[in-house]
mmCIF file of C-alpha atoms in Angstrom:
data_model
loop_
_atom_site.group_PDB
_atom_site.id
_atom_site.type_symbol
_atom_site.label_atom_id
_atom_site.label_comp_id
_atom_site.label_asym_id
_atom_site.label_seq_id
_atom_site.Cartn_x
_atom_site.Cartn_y
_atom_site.Cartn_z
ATOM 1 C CA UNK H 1 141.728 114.533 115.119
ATOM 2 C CA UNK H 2 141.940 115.212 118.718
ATOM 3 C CA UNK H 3 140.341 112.597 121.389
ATOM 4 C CA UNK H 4 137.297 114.582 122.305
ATOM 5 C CA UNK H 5 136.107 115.106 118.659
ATOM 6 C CA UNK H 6 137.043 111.173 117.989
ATOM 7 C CA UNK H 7 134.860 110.200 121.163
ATOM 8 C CA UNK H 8 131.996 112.566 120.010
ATOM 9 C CA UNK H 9 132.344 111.393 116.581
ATOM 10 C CA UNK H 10 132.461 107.364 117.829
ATOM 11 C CA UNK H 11 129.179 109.090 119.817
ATOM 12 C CA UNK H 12 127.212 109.927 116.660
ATOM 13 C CA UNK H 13 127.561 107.347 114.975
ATOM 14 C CA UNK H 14 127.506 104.503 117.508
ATOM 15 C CA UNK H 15 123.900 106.604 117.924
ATOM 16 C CA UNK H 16 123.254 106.558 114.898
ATOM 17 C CA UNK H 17 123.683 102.607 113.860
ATOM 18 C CA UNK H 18 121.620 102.159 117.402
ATOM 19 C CA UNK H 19 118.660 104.150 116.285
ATOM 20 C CA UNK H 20 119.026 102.665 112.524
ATOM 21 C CA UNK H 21 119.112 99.130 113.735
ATOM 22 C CA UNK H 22 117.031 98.845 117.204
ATOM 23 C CA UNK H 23 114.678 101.612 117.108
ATOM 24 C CA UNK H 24 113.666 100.971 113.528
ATOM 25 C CA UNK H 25 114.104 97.260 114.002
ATOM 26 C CA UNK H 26 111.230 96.896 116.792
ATOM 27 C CA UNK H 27 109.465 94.331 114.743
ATOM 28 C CA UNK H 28 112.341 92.027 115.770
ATOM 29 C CA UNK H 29 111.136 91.988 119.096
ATOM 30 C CA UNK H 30 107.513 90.155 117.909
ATOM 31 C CA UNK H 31 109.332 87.028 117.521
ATOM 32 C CA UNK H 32 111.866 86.946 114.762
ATOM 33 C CA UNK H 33 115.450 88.361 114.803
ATOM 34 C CA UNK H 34 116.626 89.203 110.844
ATOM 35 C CA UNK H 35 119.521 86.779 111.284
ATOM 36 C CA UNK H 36 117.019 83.937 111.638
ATOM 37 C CA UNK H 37 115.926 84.825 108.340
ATOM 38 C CA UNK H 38 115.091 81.495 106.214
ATOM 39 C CA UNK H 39 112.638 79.963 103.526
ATOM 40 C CA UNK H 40 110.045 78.379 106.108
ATOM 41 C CA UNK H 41 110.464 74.611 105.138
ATOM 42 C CA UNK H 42 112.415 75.044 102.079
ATOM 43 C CA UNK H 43 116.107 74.615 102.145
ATOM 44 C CA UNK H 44 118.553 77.224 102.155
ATOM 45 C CA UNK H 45 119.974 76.499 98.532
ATOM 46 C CA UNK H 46 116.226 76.061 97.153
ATOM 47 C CA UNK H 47 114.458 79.649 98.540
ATOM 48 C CA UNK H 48 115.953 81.307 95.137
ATOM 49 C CA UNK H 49 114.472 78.643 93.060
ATOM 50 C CA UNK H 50 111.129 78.351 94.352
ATOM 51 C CA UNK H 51 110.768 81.748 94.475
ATOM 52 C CA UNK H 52 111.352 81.635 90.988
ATOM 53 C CA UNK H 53 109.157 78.685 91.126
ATOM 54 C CA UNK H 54 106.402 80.963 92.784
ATOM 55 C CA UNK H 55 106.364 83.819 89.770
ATOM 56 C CA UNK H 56 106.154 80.508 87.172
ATOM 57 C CA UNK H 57 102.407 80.182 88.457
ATOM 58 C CA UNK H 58 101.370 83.608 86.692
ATOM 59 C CA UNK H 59 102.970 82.794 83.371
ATOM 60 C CA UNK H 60 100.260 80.418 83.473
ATOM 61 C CA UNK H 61 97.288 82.357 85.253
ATOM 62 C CA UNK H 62 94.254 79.644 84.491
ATOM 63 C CA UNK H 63 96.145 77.260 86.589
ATOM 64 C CA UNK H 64 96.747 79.313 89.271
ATOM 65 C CA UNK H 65 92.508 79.321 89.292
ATOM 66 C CA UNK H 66 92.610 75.376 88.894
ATOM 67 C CA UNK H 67 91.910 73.405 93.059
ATOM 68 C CA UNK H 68 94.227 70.666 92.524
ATOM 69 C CA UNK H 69 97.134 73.732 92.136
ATOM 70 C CA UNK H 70 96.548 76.090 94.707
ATOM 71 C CA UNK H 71 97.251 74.198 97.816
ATOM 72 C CA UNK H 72 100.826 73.880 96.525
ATOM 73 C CA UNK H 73 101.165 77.540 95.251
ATOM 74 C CA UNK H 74 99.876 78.878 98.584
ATOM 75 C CA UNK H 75 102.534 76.731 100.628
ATOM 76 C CA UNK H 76 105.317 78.143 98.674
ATOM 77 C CA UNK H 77 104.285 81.941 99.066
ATOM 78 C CA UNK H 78 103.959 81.108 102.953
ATOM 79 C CA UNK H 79 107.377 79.073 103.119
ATOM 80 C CA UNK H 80 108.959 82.491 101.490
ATOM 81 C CA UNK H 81 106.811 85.335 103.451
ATOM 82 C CA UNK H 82 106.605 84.138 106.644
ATOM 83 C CA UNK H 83 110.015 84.983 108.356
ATOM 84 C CA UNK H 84 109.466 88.192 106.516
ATOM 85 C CA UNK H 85 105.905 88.923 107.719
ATOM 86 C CA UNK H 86 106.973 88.337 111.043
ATOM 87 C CA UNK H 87 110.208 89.928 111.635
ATOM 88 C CA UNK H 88 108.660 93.481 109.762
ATOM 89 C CA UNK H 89 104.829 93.016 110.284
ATOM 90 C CA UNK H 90 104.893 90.622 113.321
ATOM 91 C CA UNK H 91 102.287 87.669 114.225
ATOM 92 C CA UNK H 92 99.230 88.863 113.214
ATOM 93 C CA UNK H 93 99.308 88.452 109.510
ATOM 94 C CA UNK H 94 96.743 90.948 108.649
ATOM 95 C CA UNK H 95 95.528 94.575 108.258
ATOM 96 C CA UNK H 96 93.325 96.829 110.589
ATOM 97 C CA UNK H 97 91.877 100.282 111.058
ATOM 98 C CA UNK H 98 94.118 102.801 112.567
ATOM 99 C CA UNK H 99 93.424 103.973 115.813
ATOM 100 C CA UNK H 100 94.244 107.386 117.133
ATOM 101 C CA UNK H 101 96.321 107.153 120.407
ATOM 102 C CA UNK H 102 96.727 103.293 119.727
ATOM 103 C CA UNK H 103 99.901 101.555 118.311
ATOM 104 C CA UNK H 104 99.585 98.940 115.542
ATOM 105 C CA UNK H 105 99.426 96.182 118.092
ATOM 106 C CA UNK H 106 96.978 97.650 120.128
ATOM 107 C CA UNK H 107 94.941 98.269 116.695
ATOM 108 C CA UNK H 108 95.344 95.097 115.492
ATOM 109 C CA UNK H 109 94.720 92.980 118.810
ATOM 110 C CA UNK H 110 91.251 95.186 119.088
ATOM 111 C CA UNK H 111 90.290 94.080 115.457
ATOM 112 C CA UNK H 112 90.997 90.683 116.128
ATOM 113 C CA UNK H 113 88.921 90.679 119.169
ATOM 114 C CA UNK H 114 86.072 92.593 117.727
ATOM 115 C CA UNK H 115 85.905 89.313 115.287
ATOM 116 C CA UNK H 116 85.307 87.166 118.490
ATOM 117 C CA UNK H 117 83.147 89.503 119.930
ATOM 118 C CA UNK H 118 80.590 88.935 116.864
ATOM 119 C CA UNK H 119 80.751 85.376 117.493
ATOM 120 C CA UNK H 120 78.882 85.822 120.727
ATOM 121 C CA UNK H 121 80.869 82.522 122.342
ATOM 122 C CA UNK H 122 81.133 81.657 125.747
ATOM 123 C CA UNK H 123 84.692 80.738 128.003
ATOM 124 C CA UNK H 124 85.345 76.957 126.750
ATOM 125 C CA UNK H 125 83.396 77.289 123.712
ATOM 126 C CA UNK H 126 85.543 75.950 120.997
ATOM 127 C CA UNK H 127 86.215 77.557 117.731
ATOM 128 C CA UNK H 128 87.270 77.532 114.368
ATOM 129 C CA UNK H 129 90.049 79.690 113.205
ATOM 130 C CA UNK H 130 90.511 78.860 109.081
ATOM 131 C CA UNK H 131 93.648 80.041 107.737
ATOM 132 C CA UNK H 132 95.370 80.836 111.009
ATOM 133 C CA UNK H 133 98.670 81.871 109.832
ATOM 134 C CA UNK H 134 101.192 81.750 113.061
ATOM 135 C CA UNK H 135 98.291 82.286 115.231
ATOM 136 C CA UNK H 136 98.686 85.974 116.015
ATOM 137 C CA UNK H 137 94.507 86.576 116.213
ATOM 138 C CA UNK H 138 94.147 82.834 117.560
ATOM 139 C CA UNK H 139 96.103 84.064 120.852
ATOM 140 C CA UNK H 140 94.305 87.236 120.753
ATOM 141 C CA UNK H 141 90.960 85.778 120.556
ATOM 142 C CA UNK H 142 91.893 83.015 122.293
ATOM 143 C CA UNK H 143 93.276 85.356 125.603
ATOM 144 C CA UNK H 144 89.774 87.747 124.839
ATOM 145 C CA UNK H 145 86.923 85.413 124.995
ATOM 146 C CA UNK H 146 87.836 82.267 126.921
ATOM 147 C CA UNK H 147 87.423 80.194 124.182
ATOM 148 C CA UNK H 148 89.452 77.021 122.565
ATOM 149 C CA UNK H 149 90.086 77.956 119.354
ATOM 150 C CA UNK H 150 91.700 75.107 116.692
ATOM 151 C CA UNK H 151 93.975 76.444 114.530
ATOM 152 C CA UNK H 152 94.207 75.306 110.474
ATOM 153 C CA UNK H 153 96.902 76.019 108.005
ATOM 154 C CA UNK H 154 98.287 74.419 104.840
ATOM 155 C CA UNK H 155 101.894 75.544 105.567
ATOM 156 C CA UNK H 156 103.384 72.916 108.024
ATOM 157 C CA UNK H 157 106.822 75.816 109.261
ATOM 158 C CA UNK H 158 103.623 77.912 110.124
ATOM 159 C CA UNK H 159 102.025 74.981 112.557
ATOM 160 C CA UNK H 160 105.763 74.610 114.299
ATOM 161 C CA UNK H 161 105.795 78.735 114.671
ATOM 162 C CA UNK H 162 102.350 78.720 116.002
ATOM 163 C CA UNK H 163 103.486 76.214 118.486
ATOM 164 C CA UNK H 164 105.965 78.385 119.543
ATOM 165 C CA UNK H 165 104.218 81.446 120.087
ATOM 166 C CA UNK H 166 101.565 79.487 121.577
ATOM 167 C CA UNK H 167 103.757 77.881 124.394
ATOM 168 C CA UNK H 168 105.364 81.434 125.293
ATOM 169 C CA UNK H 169 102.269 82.851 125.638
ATOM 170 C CA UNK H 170 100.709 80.033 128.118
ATOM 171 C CA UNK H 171 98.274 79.200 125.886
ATOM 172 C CA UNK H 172 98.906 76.190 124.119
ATOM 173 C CA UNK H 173 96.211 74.322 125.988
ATOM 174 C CA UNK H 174 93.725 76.538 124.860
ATOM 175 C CA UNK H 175 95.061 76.990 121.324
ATOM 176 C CA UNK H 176 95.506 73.984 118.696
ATOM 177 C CA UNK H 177 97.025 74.039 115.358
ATOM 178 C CA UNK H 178 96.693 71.697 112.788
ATOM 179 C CA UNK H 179 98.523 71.331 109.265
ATOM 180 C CA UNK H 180 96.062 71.098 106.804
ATOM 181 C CA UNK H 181 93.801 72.652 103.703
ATOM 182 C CA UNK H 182 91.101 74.221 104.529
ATOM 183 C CA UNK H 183 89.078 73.155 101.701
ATOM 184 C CA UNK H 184 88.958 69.742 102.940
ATOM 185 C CA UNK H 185 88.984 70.081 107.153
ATOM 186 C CA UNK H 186 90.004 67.017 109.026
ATOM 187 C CA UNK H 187 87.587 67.470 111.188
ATOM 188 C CA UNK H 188 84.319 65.567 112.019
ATOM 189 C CA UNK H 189 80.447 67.559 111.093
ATOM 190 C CA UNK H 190 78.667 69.689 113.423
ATOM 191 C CA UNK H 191 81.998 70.064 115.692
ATOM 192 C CA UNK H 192 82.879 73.741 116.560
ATOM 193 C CA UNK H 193 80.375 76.641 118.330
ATOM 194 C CA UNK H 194 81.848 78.964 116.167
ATOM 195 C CA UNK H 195 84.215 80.011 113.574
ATOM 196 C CA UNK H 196 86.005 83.011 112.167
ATOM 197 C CA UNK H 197 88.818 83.519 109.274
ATOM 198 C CA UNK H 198 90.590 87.033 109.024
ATOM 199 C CA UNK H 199 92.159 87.630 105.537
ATOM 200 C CA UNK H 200 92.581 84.243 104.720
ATOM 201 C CA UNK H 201 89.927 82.819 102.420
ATOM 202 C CA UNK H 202 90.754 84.766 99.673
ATOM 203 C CA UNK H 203 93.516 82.106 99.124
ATOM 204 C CA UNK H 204 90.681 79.777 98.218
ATOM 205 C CA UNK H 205 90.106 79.337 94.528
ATOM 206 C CA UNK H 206 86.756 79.284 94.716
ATOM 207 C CA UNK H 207 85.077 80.654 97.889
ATOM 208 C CA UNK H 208 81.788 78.266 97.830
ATOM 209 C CA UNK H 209 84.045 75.416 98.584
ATOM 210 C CA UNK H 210 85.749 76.877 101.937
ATOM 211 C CA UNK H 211 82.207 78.110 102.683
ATOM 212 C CA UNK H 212 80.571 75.113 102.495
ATOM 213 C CA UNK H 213 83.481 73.183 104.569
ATOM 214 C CA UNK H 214 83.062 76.044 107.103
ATOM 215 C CA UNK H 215 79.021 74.858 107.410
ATOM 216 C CA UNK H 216 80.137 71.601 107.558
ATOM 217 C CA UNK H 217 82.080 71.427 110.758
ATOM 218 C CA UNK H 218 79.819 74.493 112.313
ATOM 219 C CA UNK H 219 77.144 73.499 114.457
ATOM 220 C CA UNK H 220 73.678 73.987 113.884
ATOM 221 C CA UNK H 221 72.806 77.582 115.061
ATOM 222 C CA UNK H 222 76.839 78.564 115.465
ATOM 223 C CA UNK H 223 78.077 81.813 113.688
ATOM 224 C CA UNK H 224 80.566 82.274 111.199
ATOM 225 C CA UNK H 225 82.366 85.469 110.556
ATOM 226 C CA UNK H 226 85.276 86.393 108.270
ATOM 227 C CA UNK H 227 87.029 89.481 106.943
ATOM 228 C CA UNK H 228 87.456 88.831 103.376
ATOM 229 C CA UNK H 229 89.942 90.700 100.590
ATOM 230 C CA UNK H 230 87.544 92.151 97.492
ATOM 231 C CA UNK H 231 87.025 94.668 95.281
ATOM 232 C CA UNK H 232 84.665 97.026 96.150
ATOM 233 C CA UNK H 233 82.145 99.379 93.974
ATOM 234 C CA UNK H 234 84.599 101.711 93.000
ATOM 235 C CA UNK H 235 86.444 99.241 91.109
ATOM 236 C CA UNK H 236 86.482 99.930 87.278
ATOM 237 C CA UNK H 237 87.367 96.768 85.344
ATOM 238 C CA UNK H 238 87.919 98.854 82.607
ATOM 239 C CA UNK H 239 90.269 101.673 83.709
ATOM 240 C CA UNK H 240 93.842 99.726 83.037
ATOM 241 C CA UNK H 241 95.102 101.341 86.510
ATOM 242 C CA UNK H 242 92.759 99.843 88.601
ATOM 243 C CA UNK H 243 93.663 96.416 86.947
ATOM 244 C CA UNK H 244 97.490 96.952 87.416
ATOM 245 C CA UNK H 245 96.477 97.455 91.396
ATOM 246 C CA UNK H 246 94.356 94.641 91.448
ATOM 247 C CA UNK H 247 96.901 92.392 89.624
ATOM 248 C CA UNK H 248 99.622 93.418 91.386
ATOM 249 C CA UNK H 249 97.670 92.334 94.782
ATOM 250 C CA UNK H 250 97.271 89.364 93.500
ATOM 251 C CA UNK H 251 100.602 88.753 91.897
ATOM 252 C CA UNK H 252 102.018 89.226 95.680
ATOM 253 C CA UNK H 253 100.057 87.981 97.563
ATOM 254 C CA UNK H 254 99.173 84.183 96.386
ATOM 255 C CA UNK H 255 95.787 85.326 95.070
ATOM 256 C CA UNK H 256 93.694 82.768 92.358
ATOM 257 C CA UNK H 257 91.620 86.096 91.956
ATOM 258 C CA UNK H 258 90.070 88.820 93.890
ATOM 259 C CA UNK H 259 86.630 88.823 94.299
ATOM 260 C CA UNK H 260 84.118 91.383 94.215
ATOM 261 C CA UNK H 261 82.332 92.208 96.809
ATOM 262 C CA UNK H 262 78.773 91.533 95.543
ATOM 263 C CA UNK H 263 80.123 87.664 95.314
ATOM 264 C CA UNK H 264 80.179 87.326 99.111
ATOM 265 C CA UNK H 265 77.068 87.031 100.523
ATOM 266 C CA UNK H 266 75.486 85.078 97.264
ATOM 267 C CA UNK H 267 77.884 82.509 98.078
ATOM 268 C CA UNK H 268 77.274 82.393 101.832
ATOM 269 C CA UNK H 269 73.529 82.266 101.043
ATOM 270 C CA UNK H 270 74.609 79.494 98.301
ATOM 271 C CA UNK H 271 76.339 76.896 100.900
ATOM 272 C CA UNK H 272 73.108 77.206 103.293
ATOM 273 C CA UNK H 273 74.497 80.033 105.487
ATOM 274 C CA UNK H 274 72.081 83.053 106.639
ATOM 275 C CA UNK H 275 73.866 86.198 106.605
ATOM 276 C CA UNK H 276 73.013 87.870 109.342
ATOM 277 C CA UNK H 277 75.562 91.249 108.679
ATOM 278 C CA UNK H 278 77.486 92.485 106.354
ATOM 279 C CA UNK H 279 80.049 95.708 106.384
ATOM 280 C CA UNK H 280 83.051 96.588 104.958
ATOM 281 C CA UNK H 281 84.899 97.611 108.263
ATOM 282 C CA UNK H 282 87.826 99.814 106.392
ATOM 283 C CA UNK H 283 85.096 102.530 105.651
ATOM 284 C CA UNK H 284 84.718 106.187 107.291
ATOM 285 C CA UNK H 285 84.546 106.488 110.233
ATOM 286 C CA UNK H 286 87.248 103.784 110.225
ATOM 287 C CA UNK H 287 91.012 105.732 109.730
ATOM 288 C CA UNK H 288 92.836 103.976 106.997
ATOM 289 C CA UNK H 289 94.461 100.566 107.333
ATOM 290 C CA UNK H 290 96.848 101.508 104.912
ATOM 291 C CA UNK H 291 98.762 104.304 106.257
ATOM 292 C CA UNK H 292 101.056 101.784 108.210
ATOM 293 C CA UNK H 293 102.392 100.547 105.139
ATOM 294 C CA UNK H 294 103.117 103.824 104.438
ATOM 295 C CA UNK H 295 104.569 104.659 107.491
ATOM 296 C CA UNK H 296 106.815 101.581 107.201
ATOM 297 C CA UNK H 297 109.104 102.972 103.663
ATOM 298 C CA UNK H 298 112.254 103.813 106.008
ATOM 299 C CA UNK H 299 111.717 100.629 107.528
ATOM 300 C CA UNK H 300 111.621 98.426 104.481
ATOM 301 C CA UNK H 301 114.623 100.368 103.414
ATOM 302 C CA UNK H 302 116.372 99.773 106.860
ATOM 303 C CA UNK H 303 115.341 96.115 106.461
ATOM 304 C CA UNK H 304 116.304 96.185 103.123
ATOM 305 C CA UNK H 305 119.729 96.470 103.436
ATOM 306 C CA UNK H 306 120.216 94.448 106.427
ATOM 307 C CA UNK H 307 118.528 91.271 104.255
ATOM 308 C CA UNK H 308 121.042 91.912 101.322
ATOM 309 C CA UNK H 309 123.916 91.996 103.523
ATOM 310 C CA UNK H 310 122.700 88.822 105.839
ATOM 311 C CA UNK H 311 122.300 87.250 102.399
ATOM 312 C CA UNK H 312 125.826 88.354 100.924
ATOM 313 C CA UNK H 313 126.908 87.245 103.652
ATOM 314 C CA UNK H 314 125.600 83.766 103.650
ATOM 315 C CA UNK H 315 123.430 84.150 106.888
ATOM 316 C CA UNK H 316 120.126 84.827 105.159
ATOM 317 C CA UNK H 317 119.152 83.038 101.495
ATOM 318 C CA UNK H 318 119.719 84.592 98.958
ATOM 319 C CA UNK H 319 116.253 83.891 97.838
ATOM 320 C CA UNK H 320 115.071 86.463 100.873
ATOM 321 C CA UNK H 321 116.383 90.041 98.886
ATOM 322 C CA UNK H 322 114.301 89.060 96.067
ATOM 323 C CA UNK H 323 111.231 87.932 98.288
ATOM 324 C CA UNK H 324 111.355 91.012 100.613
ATOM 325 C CA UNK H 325 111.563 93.430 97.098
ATOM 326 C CA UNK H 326 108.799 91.646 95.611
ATOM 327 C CA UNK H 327 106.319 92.519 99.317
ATOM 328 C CA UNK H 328 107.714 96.386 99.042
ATOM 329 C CA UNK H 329 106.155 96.401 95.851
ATOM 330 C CA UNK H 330 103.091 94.304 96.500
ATOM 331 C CA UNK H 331 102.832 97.005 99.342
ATOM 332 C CA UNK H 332 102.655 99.701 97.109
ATOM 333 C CA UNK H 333 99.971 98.018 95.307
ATOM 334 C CA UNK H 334 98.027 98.139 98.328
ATOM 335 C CA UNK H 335 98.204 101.451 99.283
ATOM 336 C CA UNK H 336 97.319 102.582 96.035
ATOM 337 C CA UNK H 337 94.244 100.210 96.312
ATOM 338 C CA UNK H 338 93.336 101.422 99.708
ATOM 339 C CA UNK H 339 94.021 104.919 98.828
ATOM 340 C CA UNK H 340 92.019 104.526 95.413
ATOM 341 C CA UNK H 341 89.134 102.925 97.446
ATOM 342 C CA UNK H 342 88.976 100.201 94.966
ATOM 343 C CA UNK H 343 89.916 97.350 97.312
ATOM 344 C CA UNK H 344 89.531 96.499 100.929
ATOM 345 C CA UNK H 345 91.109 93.674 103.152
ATOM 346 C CA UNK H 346 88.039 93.611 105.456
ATOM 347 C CA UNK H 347 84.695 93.494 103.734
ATOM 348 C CA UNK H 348 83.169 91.406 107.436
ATOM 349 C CA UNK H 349 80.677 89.261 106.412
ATOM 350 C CA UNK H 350 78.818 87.979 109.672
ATOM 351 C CA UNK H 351 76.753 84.211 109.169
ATOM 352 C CA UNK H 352 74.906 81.796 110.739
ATOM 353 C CA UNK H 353 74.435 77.882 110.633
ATOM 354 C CA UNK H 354 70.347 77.654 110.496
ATOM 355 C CA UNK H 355 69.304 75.262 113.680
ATOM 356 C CA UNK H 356 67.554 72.476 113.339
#
């Protein structure tokens, strides 16, 4: 081989790796690089077993459903998923409409701030963000309205992330997480001007009892809004496809249950809330929210192999291949649901504390 084919050769595929690794790699950029891969605040040599330890939970599905159980069943998805989320999906750990001419950030930041937006809250009103993740939509939000929003999640590596982001961004004195459960809020009655929870309630094993902790802390008059995962009226309990979908949402995702979305607003109503709206935001004229998952298949193949080599190579757990297989497929699941119409992650259900 003579020098000029050997440097256009080294050309191609020095290309080639660059393109397969840094242009298809952007996510990296959000926050997480995919040798930083880990189990949140499990060990290294434990990420295999309590993943293992996750998929025990649905060999017993009543207990999954039981309160005492979830809190520790949700920690242990979100010790597993969150390096993963962020380093593929980035902060926001959520879906949204797509948007012609916008990227997925700018999508997602706009859904985020539309949640705010409902909230009608004022610059140094402070807020209530249940279920808050790594704080993606806090920031957002946060940045938006001028507000102090107070961050809550159960998963403690999630808090110190938060933290992170929050400092980089400047706005960790108007942005506070705490580690906690949401179904029991250590905070005092009648404390927050508002409060919103995007995607996350449907952790809850029963939705009255993060509901009526939510009225709790509100105060009188405040609004409440939250963009909750259900089934929706094209859901056939009886067509064994639809159930495989719906399982199979739950299965990877940390789900007690999905709920339909008749349950909502009877349970809102139920705790003392008025409703004051309700929509399911992933309907025409709204583009699909689902067409980024698939849009991302040569990614998760891309990412794919990088995690099995980082992890046969001792970088990464080993743990992490069989945690970022089992979110390809739960991904599948929710295209099909989206695509189906049988499920939607944002069925916005709008609230209000009644004043005195």
């Amino acid at each position: 081989m003579d020098s000029l084919t050997l440097f256009f050769t080294a050309a191609v595929l020095g290309g080639g790796l660059y393109w397969f690794v840094c242009i298809l790699g952007g996510a990296e950029q959000k926050g997480k690089r995919a040798v930083d891969l880990s189990g949140g605040s499990i060990s290294k040599d434990n990420v295999q077993e309590n993943y293992k330890k996750y998929w025990s939970f649905f060999l017993k599905p009543k207990e999954i459903e039981t309160t005492e159980n979830v809190p520790a069943f949700v920690d242990t998805f979100y010790n597993l998923v969150t390096d993963i989320y962020e380093w593929g999906w980035g902060q926001s750990f959520h879906f949204s409409p797509s948007i012609p001419g916008k990227s997925n950030h700018e999508a997602t930041k706009l859904h985020e701030q539309r949640a705010v937006d409902f909230l009608e809250v004022k610059p140094g009103a402070r807020i209530l963000d249940a279920g808050c993740g790594v704080g993606g939509p806090m920031r957002a939000i946060a940045a938006h309205s001028g507000a102090n929003v107070v961050g809550i999640t159960i998963n403690e590596y999630q808090v110190n992330r938060a933290r992170i982001h929050n400092k980089k961004a400047g706005l960790d004195k108007q942005c506070e997480v705490v580690c906690g459960n949401f179904l029991e809020m250590p905070f005092q009655d009648n404390s927050f001007d508002g409060a919103y929870s995007i995607e996350a309630t449907c952790h809850a094993p029963k939705l009255e009892e993060v509901y009526s902790e939510i009225y709790r802390v509100l105060k009188p008059g405040s609004l409440y809004v939250s963009y909750e995962w259900v089934t929706t009226e094209l859901f056939n309990e009886d067509d064994p496809e639809h159930v495989e979908i719906i399982q199979g949402i739950e299965r990877g995702d940390a789900l007690p249950g999905l709920r339909s979305y008749k349950d909502i607003a009877e349970v809102a109503r139920k705790v003392g809330f008025e409703v004051v709206k309700e929509k399911d935001l992933a309907k025409p004229p709204a583009n699909p929210w689902w067409s980024r998952l698939k849009m991302g298949r040569i990614a998760y193949w891309r990412n794919h192999i990088v995690v099995t080599v980082l992890a046969w190579l001792g970088i990464a757990p080993k743990g992490v291949v069989d945690v970022h297989e089992m979110l390809f497929v739960t991904a599948d699941h929710l295209t099909k649901g989206g695509e189906t119409g049988i499920f939607t992650p944002m069925h916005m259900i709008l609230c209000r504390k009644p004043g005195n």
